[in-house]
Coordinates of C-alpha atoms and ligand atoms in Angstrom, one line a residue:
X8 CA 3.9 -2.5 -9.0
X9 CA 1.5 -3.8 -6.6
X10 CA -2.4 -2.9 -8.3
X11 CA -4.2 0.6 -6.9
X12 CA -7.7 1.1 -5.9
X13 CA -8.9 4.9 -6.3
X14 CA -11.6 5.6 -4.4
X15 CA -13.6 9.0 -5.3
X16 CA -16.7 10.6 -4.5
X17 CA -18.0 13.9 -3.8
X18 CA -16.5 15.4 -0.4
X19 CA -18.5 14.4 2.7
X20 CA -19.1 10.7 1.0
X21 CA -17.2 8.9 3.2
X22 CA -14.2 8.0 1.7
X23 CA -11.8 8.4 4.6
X24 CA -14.2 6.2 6.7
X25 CA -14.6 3.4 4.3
X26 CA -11.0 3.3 3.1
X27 CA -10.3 3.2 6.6
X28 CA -12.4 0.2 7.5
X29 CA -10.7 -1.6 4.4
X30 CA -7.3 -1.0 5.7
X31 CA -7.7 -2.5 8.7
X32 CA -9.9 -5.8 7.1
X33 CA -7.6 -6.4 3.9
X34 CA -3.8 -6.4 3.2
X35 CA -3.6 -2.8 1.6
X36 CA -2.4 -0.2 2.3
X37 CA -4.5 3.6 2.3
X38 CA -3.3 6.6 1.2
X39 CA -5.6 9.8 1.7
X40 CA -4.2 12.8 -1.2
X41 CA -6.2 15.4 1.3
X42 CA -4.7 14.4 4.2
X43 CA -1.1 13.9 2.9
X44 CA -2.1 17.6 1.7
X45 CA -2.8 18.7 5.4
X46 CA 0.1 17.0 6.6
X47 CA 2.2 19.5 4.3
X48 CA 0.4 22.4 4.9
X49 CA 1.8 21.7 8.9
X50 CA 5.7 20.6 7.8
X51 CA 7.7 23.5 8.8
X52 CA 10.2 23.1 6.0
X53 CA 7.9 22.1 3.1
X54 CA 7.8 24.9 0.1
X55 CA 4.4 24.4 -1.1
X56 CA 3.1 24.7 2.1
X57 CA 1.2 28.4 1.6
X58 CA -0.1 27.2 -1.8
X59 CA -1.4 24.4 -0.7
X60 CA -3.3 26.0 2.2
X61 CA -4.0 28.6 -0.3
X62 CA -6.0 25.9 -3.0
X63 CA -7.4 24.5 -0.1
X64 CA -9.0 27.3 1.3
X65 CA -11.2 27.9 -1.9
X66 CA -11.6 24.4 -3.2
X67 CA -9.6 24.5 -5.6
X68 CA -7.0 21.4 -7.1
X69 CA -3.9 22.0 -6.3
X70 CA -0.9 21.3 -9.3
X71 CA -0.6 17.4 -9.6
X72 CA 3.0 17.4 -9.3
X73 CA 2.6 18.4 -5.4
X74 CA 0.1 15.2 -5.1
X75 CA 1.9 12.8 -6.9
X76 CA 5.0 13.5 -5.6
X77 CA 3.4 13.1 -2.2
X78 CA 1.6 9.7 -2.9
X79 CA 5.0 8.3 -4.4
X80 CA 7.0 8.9 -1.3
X81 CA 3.9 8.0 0.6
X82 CA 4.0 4.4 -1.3
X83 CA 7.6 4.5 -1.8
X84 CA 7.6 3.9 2.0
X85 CA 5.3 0.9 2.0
X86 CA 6.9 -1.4 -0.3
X87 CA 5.6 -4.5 1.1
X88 CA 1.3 -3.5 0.8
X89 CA -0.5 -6.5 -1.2
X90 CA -2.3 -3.2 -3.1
X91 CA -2.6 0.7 -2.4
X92 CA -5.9 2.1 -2.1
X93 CA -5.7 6.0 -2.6
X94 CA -8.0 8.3 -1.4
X95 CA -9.8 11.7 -3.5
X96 CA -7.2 11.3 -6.1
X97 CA -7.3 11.7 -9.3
X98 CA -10.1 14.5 -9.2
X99 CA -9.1 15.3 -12.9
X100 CA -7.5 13.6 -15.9
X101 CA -4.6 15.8 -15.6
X102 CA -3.4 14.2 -12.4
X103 CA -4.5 10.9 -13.4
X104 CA -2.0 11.2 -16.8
X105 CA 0.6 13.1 -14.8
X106 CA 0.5 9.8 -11.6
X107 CA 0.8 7.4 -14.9
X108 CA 3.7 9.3 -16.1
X109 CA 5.5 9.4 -13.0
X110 CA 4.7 6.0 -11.7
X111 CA 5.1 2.2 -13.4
X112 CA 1.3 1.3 -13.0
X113 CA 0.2 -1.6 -14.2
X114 CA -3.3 -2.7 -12.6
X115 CA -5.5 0.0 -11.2
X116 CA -9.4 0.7 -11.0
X117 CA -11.8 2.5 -8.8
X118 CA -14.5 2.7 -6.8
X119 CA -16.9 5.4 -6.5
X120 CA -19.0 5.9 -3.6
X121 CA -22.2 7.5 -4.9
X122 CA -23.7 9.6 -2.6
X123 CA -26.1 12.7 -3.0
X124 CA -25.8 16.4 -2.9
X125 CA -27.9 16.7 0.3
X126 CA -26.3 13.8 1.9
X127 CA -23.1 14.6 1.7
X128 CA -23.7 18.8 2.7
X129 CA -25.6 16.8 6.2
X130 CA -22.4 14.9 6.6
X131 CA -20.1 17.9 6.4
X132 CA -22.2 19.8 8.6
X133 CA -22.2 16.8 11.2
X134 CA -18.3 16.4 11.6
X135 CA -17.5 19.2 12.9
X136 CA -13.8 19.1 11.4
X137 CA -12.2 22.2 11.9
X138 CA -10.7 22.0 8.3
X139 CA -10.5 25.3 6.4
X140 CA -12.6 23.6 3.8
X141 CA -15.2 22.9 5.6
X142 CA -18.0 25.9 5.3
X143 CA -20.6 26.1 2.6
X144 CA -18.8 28.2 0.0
X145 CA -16.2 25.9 -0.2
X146 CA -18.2 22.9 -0.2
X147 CA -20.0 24.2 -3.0
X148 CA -17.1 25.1 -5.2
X149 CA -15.8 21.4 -4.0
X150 CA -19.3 19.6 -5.1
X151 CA -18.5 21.6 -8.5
X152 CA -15.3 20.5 -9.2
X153 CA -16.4 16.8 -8.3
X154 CA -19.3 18.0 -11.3
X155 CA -17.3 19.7 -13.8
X156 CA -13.7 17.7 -13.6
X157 CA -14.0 14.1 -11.3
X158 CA -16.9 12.8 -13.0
X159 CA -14.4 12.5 -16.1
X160 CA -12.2 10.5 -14.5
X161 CA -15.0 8.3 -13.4
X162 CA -16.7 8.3 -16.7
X163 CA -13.1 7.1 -18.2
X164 CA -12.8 4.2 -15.7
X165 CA -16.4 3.2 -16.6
X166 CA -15.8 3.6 -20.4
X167 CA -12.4 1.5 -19.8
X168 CA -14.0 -1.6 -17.3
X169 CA -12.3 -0.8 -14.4
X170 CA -15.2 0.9 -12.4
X171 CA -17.3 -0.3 -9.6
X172 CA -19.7 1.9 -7.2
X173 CA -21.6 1.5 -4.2
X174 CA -24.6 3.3 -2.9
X175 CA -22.9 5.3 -0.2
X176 CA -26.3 7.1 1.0
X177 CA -26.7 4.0 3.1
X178 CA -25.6 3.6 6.6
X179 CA -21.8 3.9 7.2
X180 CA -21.3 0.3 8.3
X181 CA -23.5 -1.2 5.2
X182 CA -21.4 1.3 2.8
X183 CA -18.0 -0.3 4.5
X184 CA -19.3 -3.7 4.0
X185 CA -20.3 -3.1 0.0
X186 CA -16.7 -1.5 -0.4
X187 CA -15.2 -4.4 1.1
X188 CA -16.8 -6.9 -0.9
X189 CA -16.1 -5.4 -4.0
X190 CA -12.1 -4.7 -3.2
X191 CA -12.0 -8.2 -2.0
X192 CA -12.8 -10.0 -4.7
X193 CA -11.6 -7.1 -7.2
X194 CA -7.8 -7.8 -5.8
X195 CA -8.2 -11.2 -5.2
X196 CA -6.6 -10.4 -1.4
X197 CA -7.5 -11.8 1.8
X198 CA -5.8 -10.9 5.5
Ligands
UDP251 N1 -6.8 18.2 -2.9 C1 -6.1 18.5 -4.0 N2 -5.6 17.4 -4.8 C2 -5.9 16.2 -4.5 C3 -6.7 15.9 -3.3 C4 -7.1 16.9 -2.6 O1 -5.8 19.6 -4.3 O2 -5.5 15.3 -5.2 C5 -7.3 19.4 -2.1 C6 -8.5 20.1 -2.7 O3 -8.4 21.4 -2.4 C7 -9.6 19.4 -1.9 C8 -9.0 19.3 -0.6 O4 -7.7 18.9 -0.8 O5 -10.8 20.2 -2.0 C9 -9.7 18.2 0.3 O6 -9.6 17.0 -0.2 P1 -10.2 15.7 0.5 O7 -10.1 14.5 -0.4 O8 -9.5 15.6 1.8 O9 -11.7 16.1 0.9 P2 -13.1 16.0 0.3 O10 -13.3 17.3 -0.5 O11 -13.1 14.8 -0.7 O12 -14.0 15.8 1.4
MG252 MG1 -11.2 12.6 3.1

């Protein structure tokens, strides 16, 4: 299997921006776990539908089998990507065991985007998204989880050698540019 790039950081950071800008510069392909999330929460016939909405709504992780099983078919789909770069997943080392378990993966690290408490509440507040998790109960309880379970997950990358960060409280196109640098010559890719 082709090698995965996570990308984590605490909400607001700017990982759908940056993975975005690295999508359309490399020879990968993105996956977002919240927005595959949204896009089930607005599929008519999907069954975890309510739940999700439900986890959502208060910031909490929803079960990893509904995100794995997502990002399989999502990849499943995509056979032909050089690597996958996956957006706010694996926010805890459940889901990362469970994606391991389920999938055949052989090379993957992760980038962190390291950006403030106060930084990332000013982005939120600046996006004006509409998304249910958006106000600043949820945000909170969102900034905890990043404390209390991703951080783990990071910690294990570092521990393991497979973890690179970039200052992400600098300006969006300087973040981008870091990010790039480091994927690029991390998967050894070009377009
Ligand atoms: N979420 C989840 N599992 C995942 C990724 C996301 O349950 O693997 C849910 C969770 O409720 C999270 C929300 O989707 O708070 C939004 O995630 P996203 O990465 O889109 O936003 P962020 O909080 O990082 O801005
Ligand atoms: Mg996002």
């Amino acid at each position: 299997m082709q090698p995965i790039v996570f990308v984590l950081g605490k909400p607001g950071c700017g990982k759908g921006t940056t993975c975005s800008y690295l999508s359309h510069h490399l020879p990968v392909q993105h996956f977002s776990a919240g927005d595959l999330l949204r896009q089930e929460v607005q599929n008519p016939r999907s069954l975890n539908a309510q739940i999700i909405l439900d986890d959502m709504k208060a910031g909490r992780i929803a079960k990893p089998e509904i995100t794995v099983q997502l990002l399989r078919e999502a990849m499943e789909a995509h056979p032909a990507a050089k690597a996958y770069i996956i957006d706010g997943f694996p926010r805890e080392l459940e889901q990362l065991e469970f994606f391991k378990q389920q999938l055949d993966v052989e090379r993957c690290f992760m980038l962190h985007l390291n950006c403030s408490d106060e930084e990332c509440f000013t982005r939120i507040h600046g996006r004006h998204s509409n998304r249910v998790d958006d106000n600043d109960q949820t945000i909170k309880n969102r900034l905890q989880n990043f404390a209390d379970e991703t951080l783990k997950v990071i910690n294990l990358f570092k521990h393991q050698g497979r973890l690179m960060e970039v200052n992400a409280n600098a300006d969006k196109l300087e973040v981008c540019q870091n990010a790039f640098r480091v994927i690029q010559s991390l998967v050894g890719i070009r377009k």
